[in-house]
C-alpha positions as a printed Julia matrix, in Angstrom:
351×3 Matrix{Float64}:
  40.69  -13.18  23.15
  37.13  -12.72  21.79
  36.68  -10.95  18.47
  35.6    -7.3   18.71
  31.96   -6.86  17.77
  31.43   -4.46  14.87
  28.04   -2.89  14.14
  26.93   -0.51  11.39
  23.56    1.21  11.91
  22.14    2.19   8.54
  19.93    5.04   7.42
  16.31    4.04   6.77
  15.26    4.67   3.19
  11.5     4.9    3.8
  10.73    8.65   4.11
   8.28    8.11   6.98
  10.66    5.97   9.03
  12.06    8.11  11.83
  12.96    5.39  14.35
  16.37    4.03  15.28
  17.19    0.56  16.51
  19.65    2.13  18.94
  19.27    5.37  20.86
  22.4     7.48  21.41
  22.39    6.54  25.1
  22.44    2.81  24.39
  24.88    3.22  21.52
  27.22    4.76  24.09
  26.73    1.74  26.34
  27.8    -0.56  23.52
  30.85    1.56  22.77
  31.69    1.43  26.46
  31.71   -2.38  26.21
  34.24   -2.22  23.37
  31.87   -2.46  20.42
  32.92   -0.66  17.23
  29.79    1.17  16.15
  29.36    3.16  12.96
  26.18    5.2   12.51
  25.1     6.49   9.12
  23.9    10.04   8.88
  20.15   10.34   8.29
  18.11   13.46   7.58
  14.97   11.91   9.07
  16.12    9.93  12.11
  14.63   11.29  15.32
  18.06   11.44  17.0
  20.69   13.83  15.52
  23.96   12.29  14.38
  25.86   14.58  16.77
  24.39   12.69  19.72
  25.95    9.45  18.47
  29.3    11.14  17.85
  29.23   12.44  21.42
  29.15    8.88  22.8
  32.02    7.61  20.64
  30.4     6.32  17.45
  32.02    6.63  14.03
  29.94    8.08  11.22
  29.26    7.35   7.56
  27.11    8.82   4.77
  23.53    7.56   4.27
  23.38    4.21   2.48
  27.14    3.68   2.48
  26.81    0.24   4.08
  26.25   -1.16   0.6
  29.63    0.01  -0.7
  31.89    0.91   2.22
  30.97   -1.35   5.11
  33.44   -4.21   5.69
  31.82   -7.63   5.47
  32.8    -8.38   9.1
  30.25   -5.85  10.34
  26.68   -6.64  11.26
  24.37   -4.14   9.54
  21.6    -2.99  11.86
  18.36   -1.46  10.62
  14.6    -1.67  10.97
  12.56   -1.64   7.8
  13.03   -2.74   4.2
  16.29   -2.56   2.26
  16.68   -0.63  -0.99
  16.61   -2.74  -4.19
  20.37   -2.44  -4.67
  22.66   -4.19  -4.19
  20.9    -7.23  -5.61
  23.25   -9.56  -3.74
  23.54   -9.04   0.0
  26.88  -10.05   1.46
  26.48   -8.74   5.01
  24.71  -10.14   8.03
  21.68   -7.89   8.49
  19.63   -7.36  11.63
  16.25   -5.96  10.64
  12.53   -6.67  10.44
  12.64   -8.64   7.21
   9.14  -10.12   7.54
  10.41  -13.02   5.47
   9.94  -16.2    7.49
   6.19  -16.76   7.32
   5.3   -16.53   3.68
   4.86  -12.76   3.5
   4.74  -11.12   0.05
   8.25  -10.44  -1.25
   9.89  -12.85   1.19
  11.36  -15.28  -1.38
  12.98  -12.47  -3.35
  14.58  -11.0   -0.23
  15.87  -14.36   0.97
  17.39  -15.11  -2.43
  19.3   -11.8   -2.29
  20.97  -13.03   0.89
  21.61  -16.48  -0.51
  23.15  -15.06  -3.7
  25.44  -12.69  -1.82
  26.49  -15.03   0.97
  25.03  -12.84   3.72
  22.37  -13.7    6.28
  19.18  -12.26   7.7
  18.78  -12.24  11.47
  15.16  -11.17  11.55
  14.4    -9.07  14.62
  10.86  -10.41  14.43
  12.32  -13.75  15.54
  14.28  -12.39  18.49
  12.37  -14.29  21.16
  13.0   -15.87  24.56
  12.63  -19.54  25.47
   8.86  -19.09  25.76
   8.55  -17.52  22.32
   7.93  -14.0   23.62
   9.5   -11.12  21.71
  12.55   -9.8   23.54
  12.53   -6.36  21.94
   9.35   -5.05  20.35
   7.63   -1.89  19.19
   4.19   -3.34  19.95
   3.11   -1.0   22.71
   3.73    2.09  20.62
   2.2     0.55  17.5
  -0.99   -0.09  19.44
  -0.96    3.35  21.02
  -0.47    5.18  17.74
  -2.97    3.01  15.86
  -5.76    3.47  18.4
  -5.04    7.21  18.56
  -5.41    7.54  14.79
  -8.66    5.58  14.9
 -10.1     7.9   17.55
  -9.05   11.0   15.65
 -10.62    9.63  12.46
 -13.85    8.83  14.29
 -13.95   12.42  15.57
 -13.24   13.85  12.11
  -9.95   15.26  13.37
  -7.38   13.18  11.46
  -5.44   15.18   8.89
  -3.06   13.98   6.19
  -0.27   13.61   5.53
   0.66   12.31   8.95
   3.65   13.8   10.72
   5.94   12.64  13.51
   4.81   13.64  16.97
   5.55   13.12  20.64
   3.28   11.37  23.07
   2.6    14.62  24.92
   1.51   16.3   21.68
  -0.65   13.35  20.66
  -2.28   13.13  24.08
  -3.32   16.78  23.85
  -5.22   15.91  20.68
  -6.71   12.77  22.21
  -8.04   14.1   25.49
 -11.83   14.33  25.4
 -13.68   17.62  25.22
 -17.36   18.35  25.7
 -17.83   17.33  22.05
 -15.62   14.26  21.85
 -15.56   10.85  23.46
 -19.17   10.8   24.66
 -20.77    7.48  23.88
 -17.99    6.23  21.62
 -17.38    2.49  21.93
 -14.2     0.69  20.97
 -13.13   -2.95  20.8
  -9.52   -4.09  21.07
  -8.85   -7.65  19.92
  -5.61   -8.99  21.38
  -5.85   -6.7   24.39
  -3.61   -8.95  26.51
  -0.48   -8.32  24.43
   1.92   -5.38  24.24
   0.18   -3.96  21.21
  -3.27   -4.36  22.74
  -2.18   -2.79  26.0
  -0.89    0.23  24.12
  -4.16    0.53  22.22
  -6.18    0.39  25.44
  -3.92    3.05  26.97
  -4.56    5.44  24.09
  -8.31    4.83  24.16
  -8.46    5.58  27.88
  -6.49    8.76  27.31
  -9.23    9.67  24.84
 -11.9     9.03  27.47
 -13.03    5.71  26.0
 -13.08    2.55  28.14
 -12.51   -0.2   25.57
 -14.06   -3.62  25.32
 -11.1    -5.96  25.73
 -10.88   -9.3   23.96
  -7.83  -11.43  24.51
  -6.32  -13.25  21.57
  -8.91  -15.67  20.17
  -8.08  -19.17  19.03
  -9.2   -20.72  15.79
 -12.86  -20.8   16.8
 -15.65  -18.55  15.57
 -15.66  -14.85  16.46
 -18.86  -13.07  17.44
 -18.83  -10.71  14.48
 -22.15   -9.15  15.47
 -20.4    -7.9   18.63
 -17.55   -6.5   16.5
 -20.06   -4.62  14.33
 -21.76   -3.15  17.42
 -18.73   -0.98  18.27
 -17.72    2.34  16.7
 -14.01    1.52  16.55
 -12.16   -1.78  16.09
  -8.45   -2.09  16.81
  -6.93   -5.41  15.74
  -3.84   -5.97  17.87
  -3.55   -9.74  17.74
  -0.36  -11.35  16.56
  -0.7   -14.98  15.57
   1.56  -17.55  13.96
  -1.4   -19.63  12.73
  -4.53  -18.8   10.72
  -7.58  -17.7   12.73
 -11.24  -17.27  11.88
 -11.9   -13.87  10.24
 -12.93  -11.06  12.54
 -14.82   -9.46   9.65
 -15.91  -10.6    6.19
 -17.08   -8.68   3.15
 -20.68   -9.59   3.95
 -20.31   -8.14   7.45
 -19.4    -4.77   6.01
 -22.8    -4.61   4.28
 -24.78   -5.5    7.4
 -27.57   -2.87   7.68
 -27.17   -2.81  11.46
 -23.42   -2.14  11.37
 -22.34    0.56  13.84
 -18.65    0.08  13.16
 -17.13    3.07  11.37
 -13.34    2.83  11.85
 -11.09   -0.23  11.7
  -7.41    0.03  12.6
  -5.45   -3.11  11.73
  -2.22   -2.69  13.66
  -0.84   -6.11  12.73
  -1.14   -5.6    8.95
  -0.95   -9.3    8.04
  -2.5    -8.59   4.64
  -1.24  -11.06   2.02
  -0.64  -13.9    4.47
  -2.76  -16.81   5.65
  -2.78  -15.23   9.14
  -4.76  -12.19   8.05
  -7.75  -11.96  10.4
  -9.25   -9.05   8.46
  -9.56  -10.28   4.85
 -11.58   -7.22   3.84
  -8.7    -5.27   2.31
  -5.76   -6.07   0.04
  -3.2    -3.32   0.65
  -1.89   -1.22   3.51
  -2.36    2.5    3.9
   0.45    4.98   4.51
   1.35    8.37   5.97
   0.25   10.27   2.87
  -3.08    8.45   2.64
  -3.65    6.94   6.09
  -7.31    6.1    5.54
  -9.04    3.95   2.95
 -12.81    3.89   2.68
 -14.14    0.34   2.62
 -17.84    1.15   2.52
 -19.98    4.24   2.07
 -23.27    2.55   3.04
 -25.16    1.81   5.21
 -22.66    3.89   7.17
 -19.16    5.03   6.18
 -16.49    2.51   7.18
 -12.84    3.52   7.09
  -9.66    1.46   7.35
  -6.29    2.44   8.83
  -3.55   -0.12   8.15
  -0.11    1.49   8.45
   2.81   -0.9    8.85
   5.19    1.48  10.67
   2.86    3.06  13.23
   5.52    3.39  15.98
   7.41    5.84  13.78
   4.68    8.36  14.58
   6.06    8.38  18.12
   9.63    7.76  17.05
  11.52    9.01  20.11
   9.47    7.11  22.7
   9.32    3.96  20.57
  13.04    3.97  19.74
  14.18    4.49  23.31
  12.02    1.64  24.59
  13.11   -0.73  21.82
  16.77    0.15  22.12
  16.77   -0.41  25.88
  15.57   -3.98  25.35
  17.81   -4.73  22.37
  21.26   -3.45  23.27
  22.18   -6.04  25.95
  21.49   -8.83  23.44
  23.65   -7.2   20.79
  26.62   -7.81  23.07
  26.03  -11.56  22.58
  25.96  -11.47  18.78
  29.52  -12.57  18.22
  29.81  -15.14  20.99
  26.58  -16.99  20.44
  23.44  -17.22  22.51
  20.2   -19.19  22.45
  18.37  -16.08  21.26
  20.58  -15.48  18.22
  20.95  -19.2   17.51
  17.17  -19.36  17.12
  17.29  -16.48  14.65
  19.95  -18.24  12.61
  17.97  -21.48  12.54
  14.88  -19.58  11.4
  16.89  -18.06   8.58
  18.18  -21.44   7.42
  14.69  -22.93   7.54
  13.28  -20.02   5.56
  15.98  -20.43   2.92
  15.21  -24.13   2.61
  11.54  -23.32   2.13
  12.3   -21.24  -0.97
  14.52  -23.93  -2.43
  17.95  -22.51  -1.53
  20.88  -24.52  -0.25
């Protein structure tokens, strides 16, 4: 008889993280398949705890996975873990961003190695063709492009707050004062993230220039500078030629005034926008890169889908939950994740 799958969905510690890896509806589907599912209470999650209780989930206090969760459980989350415990003994499903040399990756991997746990990075949950099985890309692109438009119109206020798509679309729709003559470029327009960005721009009355993901060749940076808004939506596993350089920002003919880097690969060798060194956040969503010859602002928020937490979570959960059923019995998808983890550990000198 197969072992019963046990999952523990944790509270997210980042104050601006409102998403959930599982919606109540899909949590109920897992429970219906015999999964034991515990959901931590969370004051910020977009779905109330009562909705999980109603579909048969057990509950636990926020952060109690670290002290009360049996080691047999898989711990499911999205963003970064708190600094304690220093040694991680559970198997965690989350976006660890730890397999491609990102800042902080060695320290995180050593926490798993020291505690005997494992990281199944949801970033590596891909099919046989390498395409992400469950992703937040569409909503990251949508939210990022929307913020860029609002900034260009002088209508972006801080701190940012969670919204719904209907509410955001009301702010985006063009008026007699907005949208006229604004040009926007989306790089990586053929992916989920790029498609979401194009969708938001069209809602705002802007037909974007669409570039598909470039290779390692040169980019026409003069064409980039000729647009009002740039949305970088390309995801790449290899370094690419920069889309902008520091010298480009000082070009006297630059029209570009807002850059939204949805991918936020800052600190890695895959960063296609090496003109900034740190991300922005909900409290300070915009960083000014240049004041002359024309103001140039950067938006680089690494949890954009949380702005549209309900829509993003439901879409992600719908794609993820069927694969969670295969966690305990093995599948090509999860086997790839485990191999990636072992390779990443070896790269930081762990055995």
